[in-house]
Amino acid sequence: MRILSGIQPSGVLHIGNYFGMMRQSIALQNEGETFYFIANYHALTSLRDPKALQENSRRVALDFLACGFDPNRGALFMQTDVPQVTELAWILSTVAPMGLLERAHSYKDKLARGLPATVGLFSYPILMSADILIYDSDLVPVGKDQKQHIEITRDLAVKINETYGQVFKLPEPRIQAATEVVPGIDGQKMSKSYGNNIDIFGDEKEIRKRVMSIVTDSTPVEAPKDPDKSTIVQLYSLFASKDEIADLRERFKKGGTGYGDFKKQLFEKLWEYFAPMRRRREELRRDQSYIDGVLAKGANQANAVADQVMTRVRKTIGLA
Ligand code: ADP
Ligand code: TRP
């Protein structure tokens, strides 16, 4: 089974990325061959600062390794190291119905947030489909917001298969139900672009400040609080054991503890959870050549598969 996913280097990785996508992607290394890449072509749709793009791309690679990706059991690479995906994206665009892309939530959301309506942003799902189909991927672990993009991928694969005969495998999404949407400090979906993120590897002072500014209601200290409506409880549940979660919920219901104390408890838990990964990250950061080696090896593995698939595609559609 081949498992593939990508993450945009459009900013610094946050705990929504970790629980929505990275953790399950890394765990899936036990179940099949993993291909994970840094989607720097995609990031161009929102980031036009060359230095930031370069730095973020390297940082995503470092963070992935620090969080436990094992490069001996899978490929980690830059999207741009497999430039054939842009050729496949063109081929797919020739069968992609306009209406299908016009219905994409992610495109509409991005316009609503003020991103300019470029052709690249509009055809973003086509490049993503190429990313997936070019590796004959079986499974794509992502957060819930990416589900529609996988459906579009399947639609495009079917279109090609119906037009030219069997060319592509149909990939399945894998969405972790328990953490499908990790809330940010304002209670909305955590996202780099909403400014409500808590970064995985931010510095201690900044993360503490972020946790302490989680939005709460004005229930007084002594009054009982509703654990089901609390972002603090939702976030704490990502890090804590069953018993610890039950204990926190009880203390919410009992009253007598203020939100500030609960936030401190959340901060401690979060900080401790990422401690081993922070240590690993410090070690890796000192060895840039190690990361270069991992990315080069990943690019070789990815190109080997992409070349095969593209030979098949070109032959089938009359471009060979
Ligand atoms: P952002 O919204 O911060 O720009 P991306 O779109 O780069 O994040 O997302 C990268 C991966 O992380 C995707 O698989 C996405 O579904 C997942 N993800 C991002 N934010 C969250 C969240 N708040 N909860 C769950 N998964 C998320
Ligand atoms: N669109 C994804 C995101 O914003 C990133 C991505 C690009 C991706 N290509 C992909 C994810 C292929 C999975 C498979 O998170």
Coordinates of N, CA and C and ligand atoms in Angstrom, one line a residue, residues 4-8 37 39 42 79 110 124 128 131-132 140-142 146 149-150, ligand 2:
L4 N 0.3 8.6 0.7 CA 0.9 9.9 0.3 C 0.2 11.1 0.9
S5 N 1.0 12.1 1.3 CA 0.4 13.3 1.7 C 1.4 14.5 1.5
G6 N 0.8 15.7 1.6 CA 1.7 16.9 1.4 C 1.3 17.9 2.4
I7 N 2.2 18.8 2.6 CA 1.9 19.9 3.5 C 2.5 21.2 2.9
Q8 N 1.8 22.3 2.9 CA 2.3 23.5 2.3 C 3.3 24.2 3.3
F37 N 5.5 14.9 1.1 CA 6.3 16.0 0.4 C 5.9 17.4 0.9
A39 N 4.8 20.9 -0.1 CA 4.1 21.4 -1.3 C 4.5 22.9 -1.6
H42 N 2.5 24.6 -4.4 CA 1.2 25.0 -3.9 C 1.3 26.3 -3.0
Q79 N 8.2 19.0 -3.3 CA 7.3 18.9 -4.5 C 8.0 19.3 -5.8
K110 N -10.8 30.8 0.5 CA -9.6 31.6 0.3 C -9.9 33.0 -0.3
Y124 N -5.7 24.9 -8.1 CA -4.9 24.3 -7.0 C -5.3 22.8 -6.8
M128 N -3.0 19.3 -7.0 CA -3.0 18.3 -5.8 C -3.4 17.0 -6.4
D131 N -0.4 15.5 -7.8 CA 0.5 15.0 -6.7 C 0.1 13.6 -6.3
I132 N -1.1 13.3 -6.2 CA -1.6 12.1 -5.7 C -1.5 11.0 -6.7
V140 N -4.5 8.6 1.4 CA -4.1 10.0 1.5 C -4.5 10.5 2.9
P141 N -3.6 10.5 3.9 CA -4.0 11.0 5.2 C -4.0 12.5 5.3
V142 N -5.2 13.1 5.6 CA -5.3 14.6 5.6 C -6.3 15.0 6.7
Q146 N -9.4 18.9 3.7 CA -8.9 18.4 2.4 C -9.7 17.3 1.7
H149 N -10.9 17.9 -1.8 CA -9.8 17.8 -2.8 C -9.5 16.3 -3.2
I150 N -9.7 15.4 -2.3 CA -9.5 14.0 -2.7 C -10.6 13.5 -3.5
Ligands
TRP2 N1 -3.6 21.0 -0.1 C1 -2.9 20.4 1.0 C2 -3.0 21.4 2.2 O1 -3.2 22.5 2.1 C3 -1.5 20.2 0.7 C4 -1.3 19.2 -0.4 C5 -0.8 19.5 -1.7 C6 -1.6 17.8 -0.4 N2 -0.8 18.4 -2.4 C7 -1.3 17.3 -1.7 C8 -2.1 17.0 0.6 C9 -1.5 16.0 -2.0 C10 -2.3 15.6 0.3 C11 -2.0 15.1 -1.0 O2 -2.9 20.9 3.3

